[in-house]
Amino acid sequence: AQSVAQPEDQVNVAEGNPLTVKCTYSVSGNPYLFWYVQYPNRGLQFLLKYITGDNLVKGSYGFEAEFNKSQTSFHLKKPSALVSDSALYFCAVRLYTDKLIFGTGTRLQVFP
Amino acid sequence: DTEVTQTPKHLVMGMTNKKSLKCEQHMGHRAMYWYKQKAKKPPELMFVYSYEKLSINESVPSRFSPECPNSSLLNLHLHALQPEDSALYLCASSPEGLAGLNEQFFGPGTRLTVL
């Protein structure tokens, strides 16, 4: 079965420190991977995606993600966290049938 | 115009009411989606329209009825809902139809409460 896992319900980090939000996947064939962010009572905003090519993908708001095929991971990273980055982050995998399968979400809390 | 709009923002309805949610995009996208999201959970796909035709129905109860009158507009008609249907309903669009690899653009959602 195709799935996405986000092993951490919450990640806490101090402002200015690097952050990592973890995502692992299980798909047959080539994975198409996405990160979205959701602020309270809002829709999801696209951050970045991996389709093919360079394993390090750069996205919006200074975020980047590293695709690791051997570890089947697609962790989201940012060198220096901001308080305004506090939100709910979803990893997702795109299936051939036009479906997005979302992970369970990770709440990022950045403390001043 | 690079956004997906949804109306209303909030909706409270009784179990015997009929109401509709509306979603609109003017980005020329050919795929449109309805998702249901419960608090602190990921969005769950309900329906996908590709080129104005229903291409995916995730076994959604018939009290939810989607409609795509044209390529810019997506409706979700609600009838005889249950309290457990209370959730945030998200609309999304993407440039291509089936098997496209572009990201989906999400609207802000309609917060639905069923009494």
mmCIF file of C-alpha atoms in Angstrom:
data_model
loop_
_atom_site.group_PDB
_atom_site.id
_atom_site.type_symbol
_atom_site.label_atom_id
_atom_site.label_comp_id
_atom_site.label_asym_id
_atom_site.label_seq_id
_atom_site.Cartn_x
_atom_site.Cartn_y
_atom_site.Cartn_z
ATOM 1 C CA ALA A 1 0.000 0.000 0.000
ATOM 2 C CA GLN A 2 1.199 3.504 -0.771
ATOM 3 C CA SER A 3 1.631 5.667 2.287
ATOM 4 C CA VAL A 4 3.356 8.619 3.860
ATOM 5 C CA ALA A 5 4.474 8.792 7.476
ATOM 6 C CA GLN A 6 5.332 11.763 9.629
ATOM 7 C CA PRO A 7 6.740 10.222 12.804
ATOM 8 C CA GLU A 8 6.599 13.362 14.956
ATOM 9 C CA ASP A 9 3.308 14.902 16.041
ATOM 10 C CA GLN A 10 5.124 18.038 17.180
ATOM 11 C CA VAL A 11 8.533 19.603 16.705
ATOM 12 C CA ASN A 12 9.741 22.366 18.994
ATOM 13 C CA VAL A 13 12.641 24.616 18.047
ATOM 14 C CA ALA A 14 14.044 27.917 19.215
ATOM 15 C CA GLU A 15 13.964 30.865 16.845
ATOM 16 C CA GLY A 16 17.174 31.100 14.849
ATOM 17 C CA ASN A 17 17.946 27.403 15.166
ATOM 18 C CA PRO A 18 17.744 24.982 12.231
ATOM 19 C CA LEU A 19 14.585 22.920 11.944
ATOM 20 C CA THR A 20 13.789 19.523 10.452
ATOM 21 C CA VAL A 21 10.362 18.001 9.940
ATOM 22 C CA LYS A 22 10.569 14.334 9.007
ATOM 23 C CA CYS A 23 8.700 12.431 6.311
ATOM 24 C CA THR A 24 9.091 8.890 5.020
ATOM 25 C CA TYR A 25 7.180 7.290 2.200
ATOM 26 C CA SER A 26 6.265 3.920 0.807
ATOM 27 C CA VAL A 27 5.258 3.863 -2.850
ATOM 28 C CA SER A 28 5.702 1.577 -5.801
ATOM 29 C CA GLY A 29 7.396 3.281 -8.709
ATOM 30 C CA ASN A 30 8.757 6.804 -8.737
ATOM 31 C CA PRO A 31 7.563 8.966 -5.864
ATOM 32 C CA TYR A 32 6.200 12.446 -6.440
ATOM 33 C CA LEU A 33 6.517 14.189 -3.096
ATOM 34 C CA PHE A 34 5.140 17.457 -1.772
ATOM 35 C CA TRP A 35 5.240 19.598 1.351
ATOM 36 C CA TYR A 36 2.341 21.839 2.356
ATOM 37 C CA VAL A 37 1.902 24.175 5.321
ATOM 38 C CA GLN A 38 -1.369 25.059 7.030
ATOM 39 C CA TYR A 39 -1.871 28.037 9.305
ATOM 40 C CA PRO A 40 -4.806 28.001 11.769
ATOM 41 C CA ASN A 41 -8.230 28.056 10.103
ATOM 42 C CA ARG A 42 -6.663 28.344 6.670
ATOM 43 C CA GLY A 43 -6.225 26.168 3.598
ATOM 44 C CA LEU A 44 -2.982 24.477 2.704
ATOM 45 C CA GLN A 45 -0.147 26.376 1.056
ATOM 46 C CA PHE A 46 2.321 24.647 -1.239
ATOM 47 C CA LEU A 47 5.965 24.808 -0.113
ATOM 48 C CA LEU A 48 7.913 22.572 -2.472
ATOM 49 C CA LYS A 49 7.903 19.357 -4.458
ATOM 50 C CA TYR A 50 10.204 16.617 -5.713
ATOM 51 C CA ILE A 51 9.459 15.102 -9.091
ATOM 52 C CA THR A 52 12.870 14.197 -10.478
ATOM 53 C CA GLY A 53 16.376 15.592 -10.687
ATOM 54 C CA ASP A 54 18.368 17.151 -7.834
ATOM 55 C CA ASN A 55 17.789 15.536 -4.483
ATOM 56 C CA LEU A 56 17.870 18.907 -2.705
ATOM 57 C CA VAL A 57 14.745 20.884 -3.501
ATOM 58 C CA LYS A 58 14.384 24.546 -2.581
ATOM 59 C CA GLY A 59 10.972 26.021 -1.932
ATOM 60 C CA SER A 60 9.055 28.959 -0.544
ATOM 61 C CA TYR A 61 9.923 30.965 2.594
ATOM 62 C CA GLY A 62 13.479 29.577 2.804
ATOM 63 C CA PHE A 63 12.415 25.951 3.164
ATOM 64 C CA GLU A 64 14.175 23.089 1.448
ATOM 65 C CA ALA A 65 13.805 19.323 1.438
ATOM 66 C CA GLU A 66 16.152 16.478 0.730
ATOM 67 C CA PHE A 67 14.977 13.451 -1.194
ATOM 68 C CA ASN A 68 16.760 10.288 -0.081
ATOM 69 C CA LYS A 69 15.813 7.280 -2.154
ATOM 70 C CA SER A 70 17.736 4.716 -0.108
ATOM 71 C CA GLN A 71 16.073 5.847 3.125
ATOM 72 C CA THR A 72 12.735 6.610 1.417
ATOM 73 C CA SER A 73 12.672 9.968 3.120
ATOM 74 C CA PHE A 74 11.826 13.542 2.191
ATOM 75 C CA HIS A 75 12.627 15.652 5.245
ATOM 76 C CA LEU A 76 11.764 19.349 5.315
ATOM 77 C CA LYS A 77 14.473 21.701 6.544
ATOM 78 C CA LYS A 78 15.170 25.346 7.195
ATOM 79 C CA PRO A 79 18.525 26.744 8.337
ATOM 80 C CA SER A 80 17.080 29.363 10.692
ATOM 81 C CA ALA A 81 13.550 29.073 12.111
ATOM 82 C CA LEU A 82 11.205 32.030 12.570
ATOM 83 C CA VAL A 83 8.347 32.306 15.046
ATOM 84 C CA SER A 84 6.091 32.879 12.041
ATOM 85 C CA ASP A 85 7.000 29.382 10.764
ATOM 86 C CA SER A 86 4.850 27.922 13.545
ATOM 87 C CA ALA A 87 2.125 25.973 11.757
ATOM 88 C CA LEU A 88 0.976 22.485 10.759
ATOM 89 C CA TYR A 89 3.111 20.826 8.096
ATOM 90 C CA PHE A 90 1.929 18.031 5.810
ATOM 91 C CA CYS A 91 4.018 15.773 3.622
ATOM 92 C CA ALA A 92 2.162 14.219 0.697
ATOM 93 C CA VAL A 93 2.760 11.745 -2.101
ATOM 94 C CA ARG A 94 1.058 12.028 -5.459
ATOM 95 C CA LEU A 95 -0.338 8.876 -6.988
ATOM 96 C CA TYR A 96 -0.842 8.272 -10.699
ATOM 97 C CA THR A 97 -4.570 8.539 -10.197
ATOM 98 C CA ASP A 98 -4.424 12.258 -9.409
ATOM 99 C CA LYS A 99 -4.728 11.610 -5.691
ATOM 100 C CA LEU A 100 -2.617 13.188 -2.999
ATOM 101 C CA ILE A 101 -2.018 11.002 0.030
ATOM 102 C CA PHE A 102 -1.178 13.136 3.057
ATOM 103 C CA GLY A 103 0.825 12.260 6.126
ATOM 104 C CA THR A 104 -0.734 12.809 9.524
ATOM 105 C CA GLY A 105 0.879 16.230 9.912
ATOM 106 C CA THR A 106 3.536 17.686 12.205
ATOM 107 C CA ARG A 107 2.924 20.740 14.308
ATOM 108 C CA LEU A 108 5.954 22.994 14.308
ATOM 109 C CA GLN A 109 6.296 25.319 17.279
ATOM 110 C CA VAL A 110 9.054 27.931 17.115
ATOM 111 C CA PHE A 111 9.761 29.652 20.424
ATOM 112 C CA PRO A 112 11.174 33.190 20.650
ATOM 113 C CA ASP B 1 -5.933 36.026 -10.311
ATOM 114 C CA THR B 2 -3.895 33.314 -8.593
ATOM 115 C CA GLU B 3 -6.153 32.099 -5.860
ATOM 116 C CA VAL B 4 -8.949 29.704 -5.104
ATOM 117 C CA THR B 5 -11.941 31.302 -3.394
ATOM 118 C CA GLN B 6 -14.547 29.530 -1.310
ATOM 119 C CA THR B 7 -17.898 30.724 -0.023
ATOM 120 C CA PRO B 8 -19.231 30.853 2.560
ATOM 121 C CA LYS B 9 -16.395 30.992 5.113
ATOM 122 C CA HIS B 10 -18.639 29.550 7.809
ATOM 123 C CA LEU B 11 -21.884 27.597 7.573
ATOM 124 C CA VAL B 12 -24.164 26.301 10.302
ATOM 125 C CA MET B 13 -26.958 24.005 9.206
ATOM 126 C CA GLY B 14 -29.505 21.648 10.675
ATOM 127 C CA MET B 15 -29.743 18.016 9.696
ATOM 128 C CA THR B 16 -32.788 18.652 7.517
ATOM 129 C CA ASN B 17 -31.372 21.639 5.645
ATOM 130 C CA LYS B 18 -30.095 21.816 2.091
ATOM 131 C CA LYS B 19 -27.107 24.048 1.476
ATOM 132 C CA SER B 20 -24.300 24.428 -1.040
ATOM 133 C CA LEU B 21 -20.606 25.244 -0.855
ATOM 134 C CA LYS B 22 -19.038 27.133 -3.706
ATOM 135 C CA CYS B 23 -15.487 27.150 -5.019
ATOM 136 C CA GLU B 24 -14.073 29.281 -7.806
ATOM 137 C CA GLN B 25 -10.730 29.634 -9.573
ATOM 138 C CA HIS B 26 -9.708 31.747 -12.546
ATOM 139 C CA MET B 27 -6.275 30.295 -13.167
ATOM 140 C CA GLY B 28 -7.396 28.117 -16.076
ATOM 141 C CA HIS B 29 -6.867 24.976 -14.015
ATOM 142 C CA ARG B 30 -8.496 21.827 -15.392
ATOM 143 C CA ALA B 31 -8.672 19.719 -12.234
ATOM 144 C CA MET B 32 -10.673 20.625 -9.136
ATOM 145 C CA TYR B 33 -10.961 18.792 -5.840
ATOM 146 C CA TRP B 34 -13.059 18.634 -2.691
ATOM 147 C CA TYR B 35 -11.432 17.592 0.573
ATOM 148 C CA LYS B 36 -12.820 17.160 4.078
ATOM 149 C CA GLN B 37 -10.576 17.968 7.027
ATOM 150 C CA LYS B 38 -11.303 17.228 10.658
ATOM 151 C CA ALA B 39 -9.456 19.119 13.378
ATOM 152 C CA LYS B 40 -5.742 18.263 13.621
ATOM 153 C CA LYS B 41 -6.089 15.638 10.871
ATOM 154 C CA PRO B 42 -4.885 15.600 7.269
ATOM 155 C CA PRO B 43 -7.298 16.453 4.460
ATOM 156 C CA GLU B 44 -9.253 13.503 3.086
ATOM 157 C CA LEU B 45 -10.039 13.486 -0.600
ATOM 158 C CA MET B 46 -13.745 13.385 -1.463
ATOM 159 C CA PHE B 47 -14.075 14.139 -5.180
ATOM 160 C CA VAL B 48 -11.946 15.033 -8.185
ATOM 161 C CA TYR B 49 -13.167 16.683 -11.370
ATOM 162 C CA SER B 50 -10.912 16.556 -14.378
ATOM 163 C CA TYR B 51 -11.907 18.607 -17.417
ATOM 164 C CA GLU B 52 -15.325 19.130 -15.825
ATOM 165 C CA LYS B 53 -16.016 15.404 -15.501
ATOM 166 C CA LEU B 54 -16.125 13.546 -12.211
ATOM 167 C CA SER B 55 -13.037 11.332 -12.239
ATOM 168 C CA ILE B 56 -12.753 10.248 -8.604
ATOM 169 C CA ASN B 57 -15.431 9.692 -5.960
ATOM 170 C CA GLU B 58 -13.894 8.342 -2.770
ATOM 171 C CA SER B 59 -17.041 6.432 -1.779
ATOM 172 C CA VAL B 60 -18.555 9.585 -0.325
ATOM 173 C CA PRO B 61 -22.135 9.276 1.059
ATOM 174 C CA SER B 62 -24.826 10.501 -1.304
ATOM 175 C CA ARG B 63 -25.786 13.309 1.082
ATOM 176 C CA PHE B 64 -22.776 15.067 -0.506
ATOM 177 C CA SER B 65 -23.354 15.867 -4.165
ATOM 178 C CA PRO B 66 -20.654 17.581 -6.238
ATOM 179 C CA GLU B 67 -21.261 19.641 -9.335
ATOM 180 C CA CYS B 68 -18.899 21.265 -11.817
ATOM 181 C CA PRO B 69 -20.968 23.680 -13.965
ATOM 182 C CA ASN B 70 -17.895 24.968 -15.809
ATOM 183 C CA SER B 71 -14.118 24.815 -15.648
ATOM 184 C CA SER B 72 -13.902 27.652 -13.094
ATOM 185 C CA LEU B 73 -16.618 26.648 -10.686
ATOM 186 C CA LEU B 74 -17.121 23.736 -8.321
ATOM 187 C CA ASN B 75 -20.075 23.253 -6.006
ATOM 188 C CA LEU B 76 -20.755 20.822 -3.204
ATOM 189 C CA HIS B 77 -24.445 20.339 -2.450
ATOM 190 C CA LEU B 78 -25.305 19.219 1.065
ATOM 191 C CA HIS B 79 -28.491 17.524 2.184
ATOM 192 C CA ALA B 80 -29.512 15.651 5.323
ATOM 193 C CA LEU B 81 -26.078 15.882 6.868
ATOM 194 C CA GLN B 82 -25.092 14.376 10.192
ATOM 195 C CA PRO B 83 -23.275 16.099 13.066
ATOM 196 C CA GLU B 84 -20.180 14.016 12.275
ATOM 197 C CA ASP B 85 -20.016 15.787 8.912
ATOM 198 C CA SER B 86 -18.944 18.949 10.717
ATOM 199 C CA ALA B 87 -15.482 19.776 9.399
ATOM 200 C CA LEU B 88 -13.435 22.182 7.285
ATOM 201 C CA TYR B 89 -14.218 21.617 3.608
ATOM 202 C CA LEU B 90 -11.354 22.510 1.331
ATOM 203 C CA CYS B 91 -11.439 23.072 -2.384
ATOM 204 C CA ALA B 92 -8.300 22.813 -4.502
ATOM 205 C CA SER B 93 -7.333 23.101 -8.152
ATOM 206 C CA SER B 94 -4.364 22.103 -10.279
ATOM 207 C CA PRO B 95 -3.369 22.940 -13.836
ATOM 208 C CA GLU B 96 -3.709 19.524 -15.438
ATOM 209 C CA GLY B 97 -6.152 16.712 -15.241
ATOM 210 C CA LEU B 98 -5.290 13.150 -14.410
ATOM 211 C CA ALA B 99 -1.646 12.290 -13.785
ATOM 212 C CA GLY B 100 -0.386 15.852 -13.886
ATOM 213 C CA LEU B 101 2.529 16.574 -11.612
ATOM 214 C CA ASN B 102 1.790 20.114 -10.590
ATOM 215 C CA GLU B 103 0.930 21.091 -7.058
ATOM 216 C CA GLN B 104 -2.607 21.722 -5.947
ATOM 217 C CA PHE B 105 -3.726 25.213 -4.976
ATOM 218 C CA PHE B 106 -6.037 25.236 -1.975
ATOM 219 C CA GLY B 107 -8.776 27.639 -0.994
ATOM 220 C CA PRO B 108 -9.195 28.856 2.597
ATOM 221 C CA GLY B 109 -12.005 26.410 3.271
ATOM 222 C CA THR B 110 -15.571 26.502 4.548
ATOM 223 C CA ARG B 111 -16.022 25.691 8.223
ATOM 224 C CA LEU B 112 -19.222 23.610 8.374
ATOM 225 C CA THR B 113 -21.126 22.910 11.580
ATOM 226 C CA VAL B 114 -24.087 20.514 11.492
ATOM 227 C CA LEU B 115 -26.443 20.792 14.446
#
